[in-house]
Amino acid sequence: MRALVFTKPSTVELQDLDEPSPAPGEVAIRVVASGICGSELHGVRHTDFRKPPLVMGHELAGTTPDGRRVTVNPLLSCDSCDQCLRGDEHLCRNRAILGIHRPGAFAETVVVPEAAVYEIPDAMSFETAAMVEPLANAVHAVRLARPEGNPRIAVIGAGTIGLVTLLVALEHSDQVTISDLDEGRLAIASRLGGRAVTELTGEFDIVIDAVGAEQTHKISVDVLRPGGVAVWIGLLSTQAGFDGQEIVRSEKRVLGSYCYRRADFAEALEIAGRVPLDWTTTFPFESGAEIFGELLEGRRDVIKALLQP
């Protein structure tokens, strides 16, 4: 089969690999659409987390050998550690992630545990189904914020995670503001129903940072009302960058959000059937290495690239 392989820093190559064979309890998925995540663009610049040679890809949709149309939850948990037993399977001490710890979906075929497979509605396109995974991240982040009433919500960043977070936030409030420096992305955010701005001003009950830079960390805390909650979902910087005393004096809360529970993934699949996810761009699988390179070099007209083997 053909696969895109992360071979060395900043390099992915189209290669011919042996077709994988499923073990008992596993199923081979014929990939129809797979999304390139920002974490993968960051990951291919380094070899500290993702180790080459590696077939990446954790956002996918495809078909099973018996003809089911499916998407896949790529977060694989042990279901036996203390974290799993308390219901936090996304924080499993033995977790593995498709495309990081085992071969992923940038291939014509990927093998996954049967328990990770979710059937999709007949009316849902494979392109939409490949967006369920990023949408699940947004469902989890908004759930952590515990929105009540009609809260003032701000989303920082209008990339893929920012836009899906906007869509989920609009399920809870009609007062959602989203900020970004890119006018093209702000235009899409506005079309989706958000108040699109280049700079956040005022106060918000909830702020979700979908960028994760030191500056956006600081902004997320600065624009919170006293007692408000900031949820960090972006991973751009390892540094916090904010005033810790402001957290104390105003009882502001900062929460990290990582992946999602299975219930979040199931909810994302349901939400995906009714929210606009038509702002993705599809590319033939053969051009995957080229698209990776362009995105690494800063191509901005593509928010979410979907590859189609």
CSV table of N, CA and C in Angstrom, one decimal, residues 33-127:
chain,number,residue,atom,x,y,z
A,33,ALA,N,-10.6,9.5,3.8
A,33,ALA,CA,-10.2,10.9,4.1
A,33,ALA,C,-9.4,10.9,5.4
A,34,SER,N,-8.3,11.7,5.4
A,34,SER,CA,-7.5,11.8,6.6
A,34,SER,C,-7.0,13.3,6.7
A,35,GLY,N,-7.1,13.8,7.9
A,35,GLY,CA,-6.8,15.2,8.1
A,35,GLY,C,-5.4,15.5,8.6
A,36,ILE,N,-4.7,16.5,8.1
A,36,ILE,CA,-3.4,16.9,8.6
A,36,ILE,C,-3.6,17.8,9.8
A,37,CYS,N,-3.2,17.4,11.0
A,37,CYS,CA,-3.3,18.2,12.2
A,37,CYS,C,-2.2,19.1,12.4
A,38,GLY,N,-2.4,20.3,13.1
A,38,GLY,CA,-1.3,21.2,13.4
A,38,GLY,C,-0.3,20.5,14.3
A,39,SER,N,-0.7,19.6,15.2
A,39,SER,CA,0.2,18.9,16.0
A,39,SER,C,1.2,18.1,15.2
A,40,GLU,N,0.8,17.6,14.0
A,40,GLU,CA,1.7,16.8,13.2
A,40,GLU,C,2.7,17.7,12.5
A,41,LEU,N,2.2,18.9,12.1
A,41,LEU,CA,3.1,19.9,11.5
A,41,LEU,C,4.2,20.3,12.5
A,42,HIS,N,3.8,20.4,13.7
A,42,HIS,CA,4.8,20.7,14.8
A,42,HIS,C,5.7,19.5,15.0
A,43,GLY,N,5.1,18.3,15.0
A,43,GLY,CA,5.8,17.1,15.3
A,43,GLY,C,6.8,16.7,14.3
A,44,VAL,N,6.6,17.0,13.0
A,44,VAL,CA,7.6,16.6,12.0
A,44,VAL,C,8.9,17.5,12.1
A,45,ARG,N,8.8,18.6,12.8
A,45,ARG,CA,10.0,19.4,12.9
A,45,ARG,C,11.0,18.8,14.0
A,46,HIS,N,10.5,17.9,14.8
A,46,HIS,CA,11.3,17.4,15.9
A,46,HIS,C,11.1,15.9,15.9
A,47,THR,N,12.0,15.2,16.7
A,47,THR,CA,11.9,13.8,16.8
A,47,THR,C,11.8,13.4,18.3
A,48,ASP,N,11.4,14.3,19.1
A,48,ASP,CA,11.3,14.0,20.6
A,48,ASP,C,10.1,13.3,21.0
A,49,PHE,N,9.0,13.4,20.2
A,49,PHE,CA,7.7,12.8,20.6
A,49,PHE,C,7.3,11.8,19.5
A,50,ARG,N,7.3,12.2,18.3
A,50,ARG,CA,7.0,11.3,17.2
A,50,ARG,C,8.4,10.8,16.6
A,51,LYS,N,8.6,9.5,16.6
A,51,LYS,CA,9.8,8.9,16.2
A,51,LYS,C,9.8,8.4,14.8
A,52,PRO,N,10.6,8.9,13.9
A,52,PRO,CA,10.6,8.3,12.5
A,52,PRO,C,11.4,7.0,12.5
A,53,PRO,N,11.1,6.1,11.5
A,53,PRO,CA,10.1,6.3,10.5
A,53,PRO,C,8.7,6.0,11.1
A,54,LEU,N,7.7,6.8,10.7
A,54,LEU,CA,6.4,6.7,11.3
A,54,LEU,C,5.3,7.2,10.3
A,55,VAL,N,4.3,6.4,10.2
A,55,VAL,CA,3.1,6.8,9.5
A,55,VAL,C,2.2,7.5,10.4
A,56,MET,N,2.1,8.8,10.3
A,56,MET,CA,1.2,9.6,11.2
A,56,MET,C,-0.2,9.6,10.7
A,57,GLY,N,-1.1,10.5,11.3
A,57,GLY,CA,-2.5,10.6,10.9
A,57,GLY,C,-3.4,10.0,11.9
A,58,HIS,N,-4.2,10.9,12.6
A,58,HIS,CA,-5.2,10.4,13.6
A,58,HIS,C,-6.6,10.9,13.4
A,59,GLU,N,-6.8,11.7,12.3
A,59,GLU,CA,-8.1,12.2,12.0
A,59,GLU,C,-8.5,11.5,10.7
A,60,LEU,N,-9.5,10.6,10.8
A,60,LEU,CA,-9.8,9.8,9.6
A,60,LEU,C,-11.2,9.3,9.5
A,61,ALA,N,-11.6,8.9,8.3
A,61,ALA,CA,-12.8,8.2,8.0
A,61,ALA,C,-12.6,7.3,6.8
A,62,GLY,N,-13.3,6.2,6.8
A,62,GLY,CA,-13.1,5.2,5.8
A,62,GLY,C,-14.2,4.1,5.8
A,63,THR,N,-13.8,2.9,5.3
A,63,THR,CA,-14.7,1.8,5.3
A,63,THR,C,-14.0,0.6,5.8
A,64,THR,N,-14.9,-0.3,6.4
A,64,THR,CA,-14.4,-1.6,6.9
A,64,THR,C,-14.5,-2.7,5.8
A,65,PRO,N,-13.9,-3.8,6.0
A,65,PRO,CA,-14.1,-4.9,5.0
A,65,PRO,C,-15.5,-5.3,4.8
A,66,ASP,N,-16.3,-5.2,5.8
A,66,ASP,CA,-17.7,-5.6,5.7
A,66,ASP,C,-18.6,-4.4,5.2
A,67,GLY,N,-18.0,-3.3,4.8
A,67,GLY,CA,-18.8,-2.3,4.1
A,67,GLY,C,-19.3,-1.2,5.0
A,68,ARG,N,-18.9,-1.2,6.3
A,68,ARG,CA,-19.4,-0.1,7.2
A,68,ARG,C,-18.7,1.2,6.9
A,69,ARG,N,-19.4,2.3,6.9
A,69,ARG,CA,-18.8,3.7,6.8
A,69,ARG,C,-18.5,4.1,8.2
A,70,VAL,N,-17.2,4.5,8.5
A,70,VAL,CA,-16.8,4.7,9.9
A,70,VAL,C,-15.8,5.8,10.0
A,71,THR,N,-15.7,6.3,11.3
A,71,THR,CA,-14.6,7.1,11.7
A,71,THR,C,-14.0,6.4,12.9
A,72,VAL,N,-12.9,6.9,13.4
A,72,VAL,CA,-12.1,6.2,14.4
A,72,VAL,C,-11.7,7.2,15.6
A,73,ASN,N,-11.9,6.7,16.8
A,73,ASN,CA,-11.3,7.4,17.9
A,73,ASN,C,-9.9,7.0,18.1
A,74,PRO,N,-8.9,7.8,17.8
A,74,PRO,CA,-7.5,7.4,17.8
A,74,PRO,C,-6.9,7.3,19.2
A,75,LEU,N,-7.6,7.7,20.2
A,75,LEU,CA,-7.0,7.6,21.6
A,75,LEU,C,-7.3,6.3,22.2
A,76,LEU,N,-6.3,5.5,22.4
A,76,LEU,CA,-6.5,4.1,22.8
A,76,LEU,C,-6.1,4.0,24.3
A,77,SER,N,-7.0,3.6,25.1
A,77,SER,CA,-6.8,3.5,26.5
A,77,SER,C,-6.8,2.1,27.0
A,78,CYS,N,-6.2,1.8,28.2
A,78,CYS,CA,-6.1,0.5,28.7
A,78,CYS,C,-7.3,0.0,29.4
A,79,ASP,N,-8.2,0.9,29.9
A,79,ASP,CA,-9.4,0.6,30.6
A,79,ASP,C,-9.2,-0.2,32.0
A,80,SER,N,-7.9,-0.1,32.5
A,80,SER,CA,-7.7,-0.9,33.7
A,80,SER,C,-6.9,0.0,34.7
A,81,CYS,N,-6.3,1.0,34.3
A,81,CYS,CA,-5.5,1.9,35.3
A,81,CYS,C,-6.4,2.7,36.1
A,82,ASP,N,-5.9,3.4,37.1
A,82,ASP,CA,-6.7,4.2,38.0
A,82,ASP,C,-7.4,5.3,37.3
A,83,GLN,N,-6.8,5.9,36.3
A,83,GLN,CA,-7.4,7.0,35.5
A,83,GLN,C,-8.6,6.5,34.7
A,84,CYS,N,-8.4,5.4,34.1
A,84,CYS,CA,-9.5,4.8,33.3
A,84,CYS,C,-10.7,4.4,34.2
A,85,LEU,N,-10.4,3.8,35.3
A,85,LEU,CA,-11.4,3.4,36.2
A,85,LEU,C,-12.2,4.5,36.8
A,86,ARG,N,-11.7,5.7,36.9
A,86,ARG,CA,-12.4,6.8,37.4
A,86,ARG,C,-13.1,7.6,36.3
A,87,GLY,N,-13.0,7.1,35.0
A,87,GLY,CA,-13.7,7.7,33.9
A,87,GLY,C,-12.9,8.7,33.1
A,88,ASP,N,-11.6,8.8,33.4
A,88,ASP,CA,-10.8,9.7,32.7
A,88,ASP,C,-9.9,8.9,31.8
A,89,GLU,N,-10.5,8.2,30.8
A,89,GLU,CA,-9.7,7.3,30.0
A,89,GLU,C,-8.8,8.1,29.0
A,90,HIS,N,-9.1,9.4,28.8
A,90,HIS,CA,-8.3,10.2,28.0
A,90,HIS,C,-6.9,10.5,28.7
A,91,LEU,N,-6.9,10.3,30.0
A,91,LEU,CA,-5.7,10.5,30.8
A,91,LEU,C,-5.1,9.2,31.2
A,92,CYS,N,-5.4,8.2,30.5
A,92,CYS,CA,-4.9,6.8,30.8
A,92,CYS,C,-3.4,6.8,30.9
A,93,ARG,N,-2.9,6.1,31.9
A,93,ARG,CA,-1.4,6.1,32.2
A,93,ARG,C,-0.7,5.3,31.1
A,94,ASN,N,-1.5,4.5,30.4
A,94,ASN,CA,-0.9,3.6,29.4
A,94,ASN,C,-1.4,3.9,28.0
A,95,ARG,N,-1.9,5.1,27.8
A,95,ARG,CA,-2.6,5.5,26.5
A,95,ARG,C,-1.6,5.4,25.3
A,96,ALA,N,-2.2,5.1,24.2
A,96,ALA,CA,-1.5,5.1,22.9
A,96,ALA,C,-2.4,5.9,21.9
A,97,ILE,N,-1.7,6.6,21.0
A,97,ILE,CA,-2.5,7.4,20.1
A,97,ILE,C,-2.1,6.9,18.7
A,98,LEU,N,-3.1,6.7,17.9
A,98,LEU,CA,-2.9,6.4,16.5
A,98,LEU,C,-2.1,7.4,15.8
A,99,GLY,N,-1.1,7.0,15.0
A,99,GLY,CA,-0.2,8.0,14.3
A,99,GLY,C,0.9,8.5,15.1
A,100,ILE,N,1.0,8.1,16.4
A,100,ILE,CA,2.1,8.5,17.3
A,100,ILE,C,2.8,7.2,17.8
A,101,HIS,N,2.0,6.4,18.5
A,101,HIS,CA,2.5,5.2,19.1
A,101,HIS,C,2.3,3.9,18.2
A,102,ARG,N,1.5,4.1,17.2
A,102,ARG,CA,1.3,3.0,16.3
A,102,ARG,C,1.0,3.6,14.9
A,103,PRO,N,1.1,2.9,13.8
A,103,PRO,CA,0.9,3.5,12.5
A,103,PRO,C,-0.5,4.1,12.3
A,104,GLY,N,-0.5,5.2,11.7
A,104,GLY,CA,-1.7,6.0,11.6
A,104,GLY,C,-2.3,6.0,10.2
A,105,ALA,N,-3.1,7.0,9.9
A,105,ALA,CA,-4.1,7.0,8.8
A,105,ALA,C,-3.5,7.7,7.5
A,106,PHE,N,-2.3,8.1,7.5
A,106,PHE,CA,-1.7,8.7,6.3
A,106,PHE,C,-1.3,7.5,5.4
A,107,ALA,N,-2.2,6.7,5.1
A,107,ALA,CA,-2.0,5.4,4.3
A,107,ALA,C,-3.3,5.0,3.7
A,108,GLU,N,-3.2,4.1,2.8
A,108,GLU,CA,-4.4,3.5,2.1
A,108,GLU,C,-5.2,2.6,3.1
A,109,THR,N,-4.5,2.0,4.0
A,109,THR,CA,-5.1,1.1,5.0
A,109,THR,C,-4.5,1.4,6.4
A,110,VAL,N,-5.3,1.4,7.4
A,110,VAL,CA,-4.8,1.5,8.8
A,110,VAL,C,-5.5,0.5,9.6
A,111,VAL,N,-4.8,-0.2,10.6
A,111,VAL,CA,-5.4,-1.2,11.4
A,111,VAL,C,-5.7,-0.5,12.8
A,112,VAL,N,-6.9,-0.7,13.3
A,112,VAL,CA,-7.3,-0.1,14.6
A,112,VAL,C,-8.1,-1.1,15.4
A,113,PRO,N,-8.1,-0.9,16.7
A,113,PRO,CA,-9.0,-1.8,17.5
A,113,PRO,C,-10.5,-1.6,17.1
A,114,GLU,N,-11.2,-2.7,17.1
A,114,GLU,CA,-12.6,-2.6,16.7
A,114,GLU,C,-13.4,-1.7,17.7
A,115,ALA,N,-13.0,-1.7,18.9
A,115,ALA,CA,-13.7,-0.8,19.9
A,115,ALA,C,-13.5,0.7,19.6
A,116,ALA,N,-12.5,1.0,18.8
A,116,ALA,CA,-12.3,2.5,18.5
A,116,ALA,C,-13.1,2.9,17.3
A,117,VAL,N,-13.9,2.0,16.7
A,117,VAL,CA,-14.6,2.3,15.4
A,117,VAL,C,-16.0,2.8,15.7
A,118,TYR,N,-16.4,3.9,15.0
A,118,TYR,CA,-17.7,4.5,15.2
A,118,TYR,C,-18.3,4.5,13.8
A,119,GLU,N,-19.5,3.9,13.6
A,119,GLU,CA,-20.2,4.1,12.3
A,119,GLU,C,-20.7,5.5,12.2
A,120,ILE,N,-20.7,5.9,10.9
A,120,ILE,CA,-21.2,7.3,10.6
A,120,ILE,C,-22.5,7.2,9.9
A,121,PRO,N,-23.4,8.2,9.9
A,121,PRO,CA,-24.7,8.2,9.2
A,121,PRO,C,-24.5,8.1,7.7
A,122,ASP,N,-25.4,7.5,7.0
A,122,ASP,CA,-25.3,7.4,5.6
A,122,ASP,C,-25.2,8.8,4.9
A,123,ALA,N,-25.9,9.8,5.5
A,123,ALA,CA,-25.9,11.2,4.9
A,123,ALA,C,-24.6,11.9,5.2
A,124,MET,N,-23.7,11.4,6.1
A,124,MET,CA,-22.5,12.2,6.4
A,124,MET,C,-21.4,11.8,5.4
A,125,SER,N,-20.8,12.9,4.9
A,125,SER,CA,-19.6,12.6,4.0
A,125,SER,C,-18.4,12.1,4.8
A,126,PHE,N,-17.5,11.5,4.1
A,126,PHE,CA,-16.3,11.1,4.7
A,126,PHE,C,-15.4,12.3,5.1
A,127,GLU,N,-15.5,13.3,4.4
A,127,GLU,CA,-14.8,14.6,4.7
A,127,GLU,C,-15.2,15.1,6.0
